[in-house]
Each structure stands twice: as structure tokens, then as C-alpha cells.
PDB file of C-alpha atoms in Angstrom:
ATOM      1  CA  MET A   7      14.021 -28.137  -1.360  1.00  0.00           C
ATOM      2  CA  THR A   8      15.051 -29.199   2.136  1.00  0.00           C
ATOM      3  CA  ASP A   9      18.503 -28.664   3.638  1.00  0.00           C
ATOM      4  CA  PRO A  10      19.407 -31.640   5.873  1.00  0.00           C
ATOM      5  CA  LEU A  11      22.750 -30.093   6.893  1.00  0.00           C
ATOM      6  CA  SER A  12      21.309 -26.953   8.489  1.00  0.00           C
ATOM      7  CA  ASP A  13      19.196 -26.280  11.540  1.00  0.00           C
ATOM      8  CA  ILE A  14      17.272 -23.326  12.917  1.00  0.00           C
ATOM      9  CA  ALA A  15      19.196 -21.689  15.750  1.00  0.00           C
ATOM     10  CA  ARG A  16      17.471 -19.305  18.147  1.00  0.00           C
ATOM     11  CA  LEU A  17      19.309 -16.464  19.838  1.00  0.00           C
ATOM     12  CA  GLY A  18      18.076 -13.696  22.108  1.00  0.00           C
ATOM     13  CA  GLY A  19      18.931 -10.853  24.435  1.00  0.00           C
ATOM     14  CA  THR A  20      17.878  -7.400  25.594  1.00  0.00           C
ATOM     15  CA  THR A  21      18.085  -3.970  23.990  1.00  0.00           C
ATOM     16  CA  MET A  22      16.263  -0.623  23.914  1.00  0.00           C
ATOM     17  CA  GLY A  23      14.362  -1.445  27.077  1.00  0.00           C
ATOM     18  CA  THR A  24      12.895  -4.581  25.520  1.00  0.00           C
ATOM     19  CA  THR A  25      13.981  -7.962  24.178  1.00  0.00           C
ATOM     20  CA  TRP A  26      15.338  -9.179  20.875  1.00  0.00           C
ATOM     21  CA  SER A  27      15.193 -12.621  19.301  1.00  0.00           C
ATOM     22  CA  VAL A  28      16.620 -14.066  16.124  1.00  0.00           C
ATOM     23  CA  SER A  29      15.877 -17.390  14.466  1.00  0.00           C
ATOM     24  CA  LEU A  30      18.418 -18.176  11.799  1.00  0.00           C
ATOM     25  CA  VAL A  31      19.400 -21.017   9.517  1.00  0.00           C
ATOM     26  CA  ALA A  32      22.997 -22.130   9.954  1.00  0.00           C
ATOM     27  CA  PRO A  33      25.107 -25.253   9.393  1.00  0.00           C
ATOM     28  CA  ARG A  34      24.943 -27.520  12.425  1.00  0.00           C
ATOM     29  CA  GLN A  35      28.645 -27.175  13.133  1.00  0.00           C
ATOM     30  CA  ARG A  36      28.722 -23.359  13.045  1.00  0.00           C
ATOM     31  CA  ASP A  37      29.770 -21.615  16.258  1.00  0.00           C
ATOM     32  CA  LEU A  38      26.857 -19.376  17.234  1.00  0.00           C
ATOM     33  CA  HIS A  39      28.676 -17.311  19.852  1.00  0.00           C
ATOM     34  CA  PRO A  40      30.171 -14.840  17.341  1.00  0.00           C
ATOM     35  CA  LEU A  41      26.746 -14.416  15.752  1.00  0.00           C
ATOM     36  CA  HIS A  42      25.117 -13.688  19.108  1.00  0.00           C
ATOM     37  CA  ALA A  43      27.843 -11.204  19.988  1.00  0.00           C
ATOM     38  CA  GLY A  44      27.595  -9.559  16.586  1.00  0.00           C
ATOM     39  CA  ILE A  45      23.819  -9.154  16.776  1.00  0.00           C
ATOM     40  CA  GLN A  46      24.108  -7.593  20.236  1.00  0.00           C
ATOM     41  CA  ALA A  47      26.865  -5.289  18.981  1.00  0.00           C
ATOM     42  CA  ARG A  48      24.716  -4.062  16.083  1.00  0.00           C
ATOM     43  CA  LEU A  49      21.857  -3.273  18.457  1.00  0.00           C
ATOM     44  CA  ASP A  50      24.238  -1.593  20.884  1.00  0.00           C
ATOM     45  CA  GLU A  51      25.346   0.629  18.005  1.00  0.00           C
ATOM     46  CA  VAL A  52      21.762   1.778  17.481  1.00  0.00           C
ATOM     47  CA  VAL A  53      21.419   2.553  21.190  1.00  0.00           C
ATOM     48  CA  ALA A  54      24.717   4.461  21.240  1.00  0.00           C
ATOM     49  CA  GLN A  55      23.535   6.592  18.339  1.00  0.00           C
ATOM     50  CA  MET A  56      19.776   7.001  18.766  1.00  0.00           C
ATOM     51  CA  SER A  57      18.716   6.322  22.361  1.00  0.00           C
ATOM     52  CA  THR A  58      16.978   9.022  24.386  1.00  0.00           C
ATOM     53  CA  TRP A  59      17.678   6.969  27.526  1.00  0.00           C
ATOM     54  CA  ASP A  60      21.478   6.924  27.108  1.00  0.00           C
ATOM     55  CA  ALA A  61      22.852  10.336  28.079  1.00  0.00           C
ATOM     56  CA  GLY A  62      25.996   9.612  26.069  1.00  0.00           C
ATOM     57  CA  SER A  63      24.235   8.818  22.794  1.00  0.00           C
ATOM     58  CA  ASP A  64      24.707  10.972  19.702  1.00  0.00           C
ATOM     59  CA  LEU A  65      21.026  11.872  19.808  1.00  0.00           C
ATOM     60  CA  ALA A  66      21.171  12.897  23.496  1.00  0.00           C
ATOM     61  CA  ARG A  67      24.194  15.089  22.809  1.00  0.00           C
ATOM     62  CA  TYR A  68      22.334  16.776  19.971  1.00  0.00           C
ATOM     63  CA  ASN A  69      19.352  17.408  22.224  1.00  0.00           C
ATOM     64  CA  ARG A  70      21.642  19.142  24.778  1.00  0.00           C
ATOM     65  CA  ALA A  71      23.558  21.167  22.211  1.00  0.00           C
ATOM     66  CA  ALA A  72      23.525  24.954  22.324  1.00  0.00           C
ATOM     67  CA  ALA A  73      21.477  26.982  19.872  1.00  0.00           C
ATOM     68  CA  GLY A  74      23.292  27.577  16.596  1.00  0.00           C
ATOM     69  CA  GLN A  75      25.548  24.525  16.901  1.00  0.00           C
ATOM     70  CA  TRP A  76      25.980  22.164  13.945  1.00  0.00           C
ATOM     71  CA  CYS A  77      26.150  18.596  15.260  1.00  0.00           C
ATOM     72  CA  PRO A  78      27.714  15.837  13.124  1.00  0.00           C
ATOM     73  CA  LEU A  79      25.664  12.638  13.187  1.00  0.00           C
ATOM     74  CA  PRO A  80      26.652   9.098  12.110  1.00  0.00           C
ATOM     75  CA  ALA A  81      25.526   7.736   8.756  1.00  0.00           C
ATOM     76  CA  GLU A  82      22.994   5.375  10.309  1.00  0.00           C
ATOM     77  CA  THR A  83      21.317   8.167  12.267  1.00  0.00           C
ATOM     78  CA  ARG A  84      21.225  10.367   9.175  1.00  0.00           C
ATOM     79  CA  HIS A  85      19.612   7.494   7.271  1.00  0.00           C
ATOM     80  CA  VAL A  86      16.912   7.082   9.924  1.00  0.00           C
ATOM     81  CA  LEU A  87      16.273  10.832  10.145  1.00  0.00           C
ATOM     82  CA  ALA A  88      15.970  11.087   6.369  1.00  0.00           C
ATOM     83  CA  ALA A  89      13.271   8.394   6.427  1.00  0.00           C
ATOM     84  CA  ALA A  90      11.578  10.108   9.368  1.00  0.00           C
ATOM     85  CA  GLN A  91      11.512  13.443   7.544  1.00  0.00           C
ATOM     86  CA  ASP A  92      10.060  11.813   4.438  1.00  0.00           C
ATOM     87  CA  ILE A  93       7.307  10.093   6.417  1.00  0.00           C
ATOM     88  CA  ALA A  94       6.606  13.324   8.318  1.00  0.00           C
ATOM     89  CA  ALA A  95       6.114  15.171   5.037  1.00  0.00           C
ATOM     90  CA  THR A  96       4.032  12.411   3.430  1.00  0.00           C
ATOM     91  CA  SER A  97       1.799  12.071   6.506  1.00  0.00           C
ATOM     92  CA  ASP A  98       1.355  15.850   6.780  1.00  0.00           C
ATOM     93  CA  GLY A  99       2.981  15.858  10.200  1.00  0.00           C
ATOM     94  CA  ALA A 100       1.263  12.832  11.751  1.00  0.00           C
ATOM     95  CA  PHE A 101       4.778  11.484  12.288  1.00  0.00           C
ATOM     96  CA  ASP A 102       7.389  13.819  13.771  1.00  0.00           C
ATOM     97  CA  PRO A 103      10.901  12.884  14.990  1.00  0.00           C
ATOM     98  CA  THR A 104      11.151  16.149  16.992  1.00  0.00           C
ATOM     99  CA  LEU A 105       8.371  15.234  19.399  1.00  0.00           C
ATOM    100  CA  GLY A 106      10.691  14.763  22.394  1.00  0.00           C
ATOM    101  CA  PRO A 107       9.481  17.705  24.526  1.00  0.00           C
ATOM    102  CA  LEU A 108       5.829  16.749  24.070  1.00  0.00           C
ATOM    103  CA  VAL A 109       6.529  13.116  24.930  1.00  0.00           C
ATOM    104  CA  ALA A 110       8.102  14.234  28.214  1.00  0.00           C
ATOM    105  CA  LEU A 111       5.348  16.773  28.919  1.00  0.00           C
ATOM    106  CA  TRP A 112       2.697  14.038  28.812  1.00  0.00           C
ATOM    107  CA  GLY A 113       4.701  11.802  31.145  1.00  0.00           C
ATOM    108  CA  PHE A 114       6.337   9.381  28.727  1.00  0.00           C
ATOM    109  CA  GLY A 115       9.894   8.639  27.605  1.00  0.00           C
ATOM    110  CA  ALA A 116      13.315   9.090  29.180  1.00  0.00           C
ATOM    111  CA  GLN A 117      12.711  12.681  30.278  1.00  0.00           C
ATOM    112  CA  ALA A 118       9.163  12.076  31.487  1.00  0.00           C
ATOM    113  CA  GLY A 119       7.572  14.686  33.671  1.00  0.00           C
ATOM    114  CA  PRO A 120       4.622  14.132  36.025  1.00  0.00           C
ATOM    115  CA  ARG A 121       1.736  12.226  34.475  1.00  0.00           C
ATOM    116  CA  ARG A 122      -0.886  14.947  34.481  1.00  0.00           C
ATOM    117  CA  VAL A 123      -2.740  16.952  31.871  1.00  0.00           C
ATOM    118  CA  PRO A 124      -0.699  20.093  31.086  1.00  0.00           C
ATOM    119  CA  ASP A 125      -2.295  23.517  31.034  1.00  0.00           C
ATOM    120  CA  ALA A 126      -2.903  25.206  27.689  1.00  0.00           C
ATOM    121  CA  VAL A 127      -0.047  27.714  28.058  1.00  0.00           C
ATOM    122  CA  THR A 128       2.521  25.025  28.820  1.00  0.00           C
ATOM    123  CA  LEU A 129       1.224  22.841  26.012  1.00  0.00           C
ATOM    124  CA  GLN A 130       1.470  25.664  23.485  1.00  0.00           C
ATOM    125  CA  ALA A 131       4.985  26.611  24.616  1.00  0.00           C
ATOM    126  CA  THR A 132       6.112  22.998  24.342  1.00  0.00           C
ATOM    127  CA  ARG A 133       4.575  22.588  20.901  1.00  0.00           C
ATOM    128  CA  ALA A 134       6.573  25.629  19.754  1.00  0.00           C
ATOM    129  CA  ARG A 135       9.776  23.701  20.513  1.00  0.00           C
ATOM    130  CA  CYS A 136       8.774  20.881  18.149  1.00  0.00           C
ATOM    131  CA  GLY A 137       8.445  20.639  14.395  1.00  0.00           C
ATOM    132  CA  TRP A 138      10.217  18.461  11.844  1.00  0.00           C
ATOM    133  CA  GLN A 139      10.343  21.452   9.472  1.00  0.00           C
ATOM    134  CA  GLN A 140      13.049  22.916  11.737  1.00  0.00           C
ATOM    135  CA  LEU A 141      15.539  20.200  10.777  1.00  0.00           C
ATOM    136  CA  GLN A 142      18.353  21.771   8.765  1.00  0.00           C
ATOM    137  CA  TRP A 143      21.290  19.806   7.371  1.00  0.00           C
ATOM    138  CA  ARG A 144      24.749  20.895   6.271  1.00  0.00           C
ATOM    139  CA  ALA A 145      26.617  17.894   4.878  1.00  0.00           C
ATOM    140  CA  ASP A 146      26.598  15.360   7.749  1.00  0.00           C
ATOM    141  CA  ALA A 147      25.742  17.880  10.477  1.00  0.00           C
ATOM    142  CA  LEU A 148      22.321  18.834  11.845  1.00  0.00           C
ATOM    143  CA  LEU A 149      21.644  22.328  13.153  1.00  0.00           C
ATOM    144  CA  GLN A 150      20.428  22.690  16.719  1.00  0.00           C
ATOM    145  CA  PRO A 151      18.217  25.809  16.445  1.00  0.00           C
ATOM    146  CA  GLY A 152      17.720  25.855  20.203  1.00  0.00           C
ATOM    147  CA  GLY A 153      15.564  23.555  22.313  1.00  0.00           C
ATOM    148  CA  LEU A 154      14.862  21.027  19.556  1.00  0.00           C
ATOM    149  CA  GLU A 155      14.812  17.455  20.893  1.00  0.00           C
ATOM    150  CA  LEU A 156      14.843  14.421  18.652  1.00  0.00           C
ATOM    151  CA  ASP A 157      12.943  11.285  19.637  1.00  0.00           C
ATOM    152  CA  LEU A 158      13.398   8.318  17.304  1.00  0.00           C
ATOM    153  CA  SER A 159      11.637   5.747  19.488  1.00  0.00           C
ATOM    154  CA  ALA A 160       8.952   5.220  16.821  1.00  0.00           C
ATOM    155  CA  ILE A 161      11.459   4.266  14.145  1.00  0.00           C
ATOM    156  CA  ALA A 162      14.760   3.183  15.786  1.00  0.00           C
ATOM    157  CA  LYS A 163      13.604  -0.302  16.791  1.00  0.00           C
ATOM    158  CA  GLY A 164      12.611  -0.978  13.213  1.00  0.00           C
ATOM    159  CA  PHE A 165      15.973   0.252  12.000  1.00  0.00           C
ATOM    160  CA  GLY A 166      17.638  -2.016  14.570  1.00  0.00           C
ATOM    161  CA  VAL A 167      15.882  -4.996  12.989  1.00  0.00           C
ATOM    162  CA  ASP A 168      17.127  -3.956   9.541  1.00  0.00           C
ATOM    163  CA  HIS A 169      20.644  -3.294  10.866  1.00  0.00           C
ATOM    164  CA  VAL A 170      20.823  -6.823  12.270  1.00  0.00           C
ATOM    165  CA  ALA A 171      19.389  -8.348   9.081  1.00  0.00           C
ATOM    166  CA  ALA A 172      21.993  -6.599   6.918  1.00  0.00           C
ATOM    167  CA  TRP A 173      24.807  -7.766   9.183  1.00  0.00           C
ATOM    168  CA  LEU A 174      23.574 -11.367   9.203  1.00  0.00           C
ATOM    169  CA  ARG A 175      23.446 -11.386   5.419  1.00  0.00           C
ATOM    170  CA  ALA A 176      27.048 -10.150   5.395  1.00  0.00           C
ATOM    171  CA  GLN A 177      27.979 -13.089   7.653  1.00  0.00           C
ATOM    172  CA  GLY A 178      26.604 -15.543   5.116  1.00  0.00           C
ATOM    173  CA  ILE A 179      23.343 -16.259   6.937  1.00  0.00           C
ATOM    174  CA  THR A 180      20.926 -16.950   4.100  1.00  0.00           C
ATOM    175  CA  ALA A 181      17.701 -17.026   6.144  1.00  0.00           C
ATOM    176  CA  ALA A 182      16.664 -15.346   9.384  1.00  0.00           C
ATOM    177  CA  LEU A 183      13.689 -13.989  11.294  1.00  0.00           C
ATOM    178  CA  ILE A 184      14.622 -10.962  13.417  1.00  0.00           C
ATOM    179  CA  GLU A 185      12.454  -9.430  16.129  1.00  0.00           C
ATOM    180  CA  VAL A 186      13.081  -6.408  18.357  1.00  0.00           C
ATOM    181  CA  GLY A 187      10.325  -5.397  20.735  1.00  0.00           C
ATOM    182  CA  GLY A 188       7.627  -6.770  18.446  1.00  0.00           C
ATOM    183  CA  GLU A 189       8.985  -5.366  15.162  1.00  0.00           C
ATOM    184  CA  LEU A 190       9.829  -8.203  12.762  1.00  0.00           C
ATOM    185  CA  ALA A 191      11.633  -8.855   9.508  1.00  0.00           C
ATOM    186  CA  GLY A 192      12.330 -12.121   7.741  1.00  0.00           C
ATOM    187  CA  TYR A 193      14.270 -13.232   4.696  1.00  0.00           C
ATOM    188  CA  GLY A 194      15.220 -16.508   3.070  1.00  0.00           C
ATOM    189  CA  ARG A 195      13.749 -19.959   3.645  1.00  0.00           C
ATOM    190  CA  LYS A 196      13.858 -22.401   6.528  1.00  0.00           C
ATOM    191  CA  PRO A 197      15.618 -25.780   6.043  1.00  0.00           C
ATOM    192  CA  ASP A 198      12.307 -27.330   4.966  1.00  0.00           C
ATOM    193  CA  GLY A 199      11.980 -24.735   2.199  1.00  0.00           C
ATOM    194  CA  GLN A 200       9.146 -22.835   3.890  1.00  0.00           C
ATOM    195  CA  PRO A 201       9.202 -19.076   4.511  1.00  0.00           C
ATOM    196  CA  TRP A 202       9.100 -17.592   7.987  1.00  0.00           C
ATOM    197  CA  ARG A 203       5.493 -17.161   9.081  1.00  0.00           C
ATOM    198  CA  VAL A 204       4.238 -14.859  11.823  1.00  0.00           C
ATOM    199  CA  LEU A 205       0.797 -14.422  13.340  1.00  0.00           C
ATOM    200  CA  VAL A 206      -0.695 -10.936  13.347  1.00  0.00           C
ATOM    201  CA  GLU A 207      -2.901 -10.563  16.409  1.00  0.00           C
ATOM    202  CA  SER A 208      -6.530 -11.323  15.617  1.00  0.00           C
ATOM    203  CA  ALA A 209      -8.194  -9.585  18.579  1.00  0.00           C
ATOM    204  CA  PRO A 210      -7.367  -7.571  21.681  1.00  0.00           C
ATOM    205  CA  GLU A 211      -6.868  -9.850  24.675  1.00  0.00           C
ATOM    206  CA  GLU A 212     -10.077  -8.708  26.320  1.00  0.00           C
ATOM    207  CA  ASP A 213     -11.980  -9.488  23.096  1.00  0.00           C
ATOM    208  CA  ALA A 214     -10.573 -12.958  22.582  1.00  0.00           C
ATOM    209  CA  HIS A 215     -14.070 -14.252  21.880  1.00  0.00           C
ATOM    210  CA  GLY A 216     -14.234 -12.204  18.684  1.00  0.00           C
ATOM    211  CA  ASP A 217     -14.386 -13.887  15.308  1.00  0.00           C
ATOM    212  CA  THR A 218     -11.782 -11.743  13.551  1.00  0.00           C
ATOM    213  CA  PRO A 219      -9.811 -14.231  11.442  1.00  0.00           C
ATOM    214  CA  PRO A 220      -6.178 -14.846  12.380  1.00  0.00           C
ATOM    215  CA  ARG A 221      -3.794 -13.374   9.856  1.00  0.00           C
ATOM    216  CA  VAL A 222      -0.599 -15.267   9.132  1.00  0.00           C
ATOM    217  CA  LEU A 223       2.054 -13.452   7.114  1.00  0.00           C
ATOM    218  CA  ALA A 224       4.956 -15.029   5.267  1.00  0.00           C
ATOM    219  CA  LEU A 225       8.007 -12.816   5.671  1.00  0.00           C
ATOM    220  CA  ASP A 226      10.445 -13.401   2.843  1.00  0.00           C
ATOM    221  CA  GLY A 227      12.063 -10.034   2.310  1.00  0.00           C
ATOM    222  CA  LYS A 228       9.265  -8.316   4.244  1.00  0.00           C
ATOM    223  CA  ALA A 229       8.885  -6.659   7.637  1.00  0.00           C
ATOM    224  CA  VAL A 230       5.896  -6.074   9.893  1.00  0.00           C
ATOM    225  CA  ALA A 231       5.256  -3.671  12.770  1.00  0.00           C
ATOM    226  CA  THR A 232       2.227  -3.069  14.971  1.00  0.00           C
ATOM    227  CA  SER A 233       1.200  -0.034  17.002  1.00  0.00           C
ATOM    228  CA  GLY A 234      -1.877   0.448  19.157  1.00  0.00           C
ATOM    229  CA  ASP A 235      -3.484   1.385  22.448  1.00  0.00           C
ATOM    230  CA  ARG A 236      -2.359  -1.623  24.460  1.00  0.00           C
ATOM    231  CA  TRP A 237       1.053  -0.171  25.118  1.00  0.00           C
ATOM    232  CA  HIS A 238       2.005   2.758  27.378  1.00  0.00           C
ATOM    233  CA  GLN A 239      -1.029   4.601  28.584  1.00  0.00           C
ATOM    234  CA  TYR A 240      -2.251   5.966  31.888  1.00  0.00           C
ATOM    235  CA  HIS A 241      -5.470   7.292  33.413  1.00  0.00           C
ATOM    236  CA  ALA A 242      -6.075  10.717  34.954  1.00  0.00           C
ATOM    237  CA  ASP A 243      -9.408  12.155  36.060  1.00  0.00           C
ATOM    238  CA  GLY A 244     -11.205   9.178  34.547  1.00  0.00           C
ATOM    239  CA  GLN A 245      -9.658   9.694  31.112  1.00  0.00           C
ATOM    240  CA  ALA A 246      -7.163   7.379  29.376  1.00  0.00           C
ATOM    241  CA  TYR A 247      -4.118   9.088  27.865  1.00  0.00           C
ATOM    242  CA  SER A 248      -2.223   7.176  25.206  1.00  0.00           C
ATOM    243  CA  HIS A 249       1.494   7.527  24.489  1.00  0.00           C
ATOM    244  CA  SER A 250       0.476   7.963  20.837  1.00  0.00           C
ATOM    245  CA  LEU A 251       0.679  11.740  20.495  1.00  0.00           C
ATOM    246  CA  ASP A 252      -0.659  13.736  17.579  1.00  0.00           C
ATOM    247  CA  PRO A 253       2.162  16.142  16.639  1.00  0.00           C
ATOM    248  CA  ARG A 254      -0.362  18.404  14.910  1.00  0.00           C
ATOM    249  CA  THR A 255      -2.229  19.129  18.149  1.00  0.00           C
ATOM    250  CA  GLY A 256       0.263  18.158  20.838  1.00  0.00           C
ATOM    251  CA  MET A 257      -2.439  15.966  22.405  1.00  0.00           C
ATOM    252  CA  PRO A 258      -2.667  12.202  22.943  1.00  0.00           C
ATOM    253  CA  VAL A 259      -4.641  10.514  20.184  1.00  0.00           C
ATOM    254  CA  ARG A 260      -8.260   9.867  21.106  1.00  0.00           C
ATOM    255  CA  GLN A 261      -9.922   6.626  20.064  1.00  0.00           C
ATOM    256  CA  VAL A 262      -6.671   4.826  19.314  1.00  0.00           C
ATOM    257  CA  ALA A 263      -7.152   1.624  17.329  1.00  0.00           C
ATOM    258  CA  ALA A 264      -6.560  -1.603  19.213  1.00  0.00           C
ATOM    259  CA  ALA A 265      -3.815  -2.359  16.702  1.00  0.00           C
ATOM    260  CA  VAL A 266      -2.452  -0.894  13.487  1.00  0.00           C
ATOM    261  CA  THR A 267      -0.220  -3.236  11.513  1.00  0.00           C
ATOM    262  CA  VAL A 268       1.946  -2.269   8.554  1.00  0.00           C
ATOM    263  CA  VAL A 269       3.890  -4.585   6.247  1.00  0.00           C
ATOM    264  CA  ALA A 270       6.782  -3.028   4.319  1.00  0.00           C
ATOM    265  CA  ASP A 271      10.028  -3.910   2.613  1.00  0.00           C
ATOM    266  CA  ASP A 272      11.991  -2.929   5.719  1.00  0.00           C
ATOM    267  CA  ALA A 273      11.192  -2.724   9.425  1.00  0.00           C
ATOM    268  CA  MET A 274      12.218   0.924   9.733  1.00  0.00           C
ATOM    269  CA  HIS A 275       9.409   2.048   7.426  1.00  0.00           C
ATOM    270  CA  ALA A 276       6.924  -0.457   8.869  1.00  0.00           C
ATOM    271  CA  ASP A 277       7.671   0.823  12.384  1.00  0.00           C
ATOM    272  CA  ALA A 278       7.275   4.503  11.528  1.00  0.00           C
ATOM    273  CA  TRP A 279       4.230   4.069   9.327  1.00  0.00           C
ATOM    274  CA  ALA A 280       2.441   2.030  12.016  1.00  0.00           C
ATOM    275  CA  THR A 281       2.851   5.035  14.314  1.00  0.00           C
ATOM    276  CA  ALA A 282       1.783   7.565  11.694  1.00  0.00           C
ATOM    277  CA  LEU A 283      -1.327   5.589  10.742  1.00  0.00           C
ATOM    278  CA  THR A 284      -2.239   5.177  14.413  1.00  0.00           C
ATOM    279  CA  VAL A 285      -2.161   8.954  14.800  1.00  0.00           C
ATOM    280  CA  LEU A 286      -4.197   9.519  11.639  1.00  0.00           C
ATOM    281  CA  GLY A 287      -6.952   7.090  12.635  1.00  0.00           C
ATOM    282  CA  ARG A 288      -8.706   4.589  10.415  1.00  0.00           C
ATOM    283  CA  GLU A 289     -10.463   6.874   7.934  1.00  0.00           C
ATOM    284  CA  GLN A 290      -7.556   9.209   7.172  1.00  0.00           C
ATOM    285  CA  GLY A 291      -4.998   6.453   7.656  1.00  0.00           C
ATOM    286  CA  LEU A 292      -6.557   4.082   5.143  1.00  0.00           C
ATOM    287  CA  ALA A 293      -6.973   6.916   2.659  1.00  0.00           C
ATOM    288  CA  LEU A 294      -3.250   7.651   2.964  1.00  0.00           C
ATOM    289  CA  ALA A 295      -2.413   3.944   2.760  1.00  0.00           C
ATOM    290  CA  GLU A 296      -4.366   3.677  -0.487  1.00  0.00           C
ATOM    291  CA  ARG A 297      -2.649   6.740  -1.909  1.00  0.00           C
ATOM    292  CA  GLU A 298       0.841   5.536  -0.955  1.00  0.00           C
ATOM    293  CA  GLY A 299       0.314   1.825  -1.606  1.00  0.00           C
ATOM    294  CA  LEU A 300       0.892   0.886   2.033  1.00  0.00           C
ATOM    295  CA  ALA A 301      -0.088  -2.561   3.297  1.00  0.00           C
ATOM    296  CA  ALA A 302      -2.000  -1.560   6.434  1.00  0.00           C
ATOM    297  CA  ARG A 303      -4.474  -3.241   8.752  1.00  0.00           C
ATOM    298  CA  TYR A 304      -6.604  -1.579  11.436  1.00  0.00           C
ATOM    299  CA  LEU A 305      -8.124  -3.595  14.243  1.00  0.00           C
ATOM    300  CA  GLU A 306     -10.741  -1.573  16.115  1.00  0.00           C
ATOM    301  CA  ARG A 307     -12.880  -2.326  19.133  1.00  0.00           C
ATOM    302  CA  ALA A 308     -16.637  -2.452  18.701  1.00  0.00           C
ATOM    303  CA  ILE A 309     -19.584  -3.460  20.849  1.00  0.00           C
ATOM    304  CA  ASP A 310     -20.021  -6.679  18.881  1.00  0.00           C
ATOM    305  CA  GLY A 311     -16.309  -7.517  18.929  1.00  0.00           C
ATOM    306  CA  PRO A 312     -13.201  -6.308  17.077  1.00  0.00           C
ATOM    307  CA  ARG A 313     -13.515  -5.143  13.506  1.00  0.00           C
ATOM    308  CA  GLU A 314     -10.823  -5.431  10.871  1.00  0.00           C
ATOM    309  CA  HIS A 315     -10.169  -2.930   8.069  1.00  0.00           C
ATOM    310  CA  LEU A 316      -7.552  -3.659   5.401  1.00  0.00           C
ATOM    311  CA  SER A 317      -5.911  -1.507   2.775  1.00  0.00           C
ATOM    312  CA  SER A 318      -5.903  -2.860  -0.769  1.00  0.00           C
ATOM    313  CA  ALA A 319      -2.187  -3.613  -0.559  1.00  0.00           C
ATOM    314  CA  PHE A 320      -2.654  -5.628   2.650  1.00  0.00           C
ATOM    315  CA  GLN A 321      -5.492  -7.604   1.095  1.00  0.00           C
ATOM    316  CA  ARG A 322      -3.381  -8.285  -2.006  1.00  0.00           C
ATOM    317  CA  LEU A 323      -0.588  -9.528   0.247  1.00  0.00           C
ATOM    318  CA  LEU A 324      -2.964 -11.984   1.905  1.00  0.00           C
ATOM    319  CA  ASP A 325      -4.341 -13.092  -1.464  1.00  0.00           C
ATOM    320  CA  GLU A 326      -0.860 -13.644  -2.888  1.00  0.00           C
ATOM    321  CA  GLN A 327       0.248 -15.681   0.108  1.00  0.00           C
ATOM    322  CA  ALA A 328      -2.930 -17.767   0.027  1.00  0.00           C
ATOM    323  CA  ALA A 329      -2.500 -18.581  -3.664  1.00  0.00           C
TER     324      ALA A 329
END
């Protein structure tokens, strides 16, 4: 059924060192300025709580806290950390929200050090400061055992998408497509009755001649996130070093897939699982995806062009949407 009284409005801005955009269905006469301001405010809340770049954020204050201090954290941050801990346990440590010191050691993130390969002693000492198993809660407070540094960059953007979606629903917006730095979630139908559709990349840019089929996903109550080797890497001594770090070794992941895409019920889980599956690699990652029912897609480079590998849940999603 079409809605002749509503239009699709498009809003956008900046947050978390990237951009955000929202397409939403609203009556033609609705003032969009409060909606734009509200979306920005929700994203600013996430930054104020979870940013490693904002020295005044709740997360930054926790990272600076003295050993033995119990640090109260807001409900939203506790929600994100609970999901992060669950994914860390389920992935056997391939995802770890306490990876901050290692991220900096390898030259990434807000506290980045020089971009060079660390020596074995420094690497081992830095690894000793990490470990999601060290997270201890008492009511709404998290213990700082000493030197532990949270880094939620692999899950906070996804949560930001969900935070905006929940707020828009509360404002009576019945359909929207929300994107923050490439993480997406959609709900409801456009005025013509169609769901929001997004294109999942079909090949790395340098392999555009490949014949990997384009994948179009309908997002009606679903979210999608993609991780891969295109973003944030550098070269030293002829070797490429990815920002995707394996918490189990403290080393950048070797042979990172060109893209790992995860579809989930919310963007927070899609975001974090895309990172975890990137770290695990295709063989272990798909095995975990099958075990956990995750809709996952690996796109890998090959001599004859990119190759696609889908979990059963991802294939079912495509089949259902094609029916």
C-alpha cells in the first residue's frame, strides 16, 4: 500500500570520526529540524560515553582510573559491554573490548604510538594488560584492576545506529534507514510499500572485473555491518599490517578477507560479529557462524577474482528475500 501523504526525507551529519545519514518516512508538513537535532544528540551521547578520542568520555575516564577503583558507567555503556563480553566468550576471545593498549601499540586508535613492529618483550607486556576476563562488575560499576583500557570502536558505531533507530521509533517515525560509518539498520516500509534495500559490495575495487554477484539486502527490522582489509592498514618493511588485531596473539590478522559482512537483528551485534569473524578467518569464522546461526558472508581475493562464501543463514536470507 502506498502512502501519498508522506515523503522520504534525508538527513546527515558527522560523528565518531565519520559520517551519519538517515532516510526516514515522514508527513510532508513535518518539521525535520527537531529530528535532525535529536539524531545528532543521540550520537553525541554515544561519543560522550564510549569514545576513546574524547578525553572527557566515561570510557576515557575509566581507562585513566587508578587500580582498585570501581567506576560507575551509564546504562547504555553497560549494555554495550555486556554484548561485547558475550561475543568475546562465544568467539573464544576473537573479539575483546579491552584491546586498547594493543591497538595503540600497533599504531592505531586515539592513543596510537609509532607505526612500527613492536619487539617481543613489549608485545608480551602489552598483551598482559588486556583480557576481557578481567572485567568485574559490582552493580553498575566496573572495576579498574590497573592498566585495563576499554576500546569499543568495533561495536559502538553499531550501537549508535540502534540508539538512533530506537529514538526515531519513539518520535513516531514508522520507517527509517540509518547509517553510521557504513553500519546500517532499517525498519518499516517506504511510501511505496517497499522495504529499504542496500547493496552489499560485490568485489573489492581493484577486482571490479570479477563476476561475484551483487547482493541486495532488504532491511526491515535487520541490520548489516561489514569489516575487512580495505580500512586502516599500513606497510612496514614490505609487510602490510591491518588494524584488525587478533586478541589471542596480539598480532595483526594475516590474510584478512576483503570483506566480512554480517546481518543481524541489531547493528550492535552485526558490527561486533563482523570484527570477530574477520579475526577468525573464513574457515573458523564460518564454522562459528553455522554453530551460532549467524548470517555471514566472506568475500576473499583470489587469482581468478573474488570468491564468495556464505553461511547457511545468509543464504537463507537471500532465498527468503528472492521468494
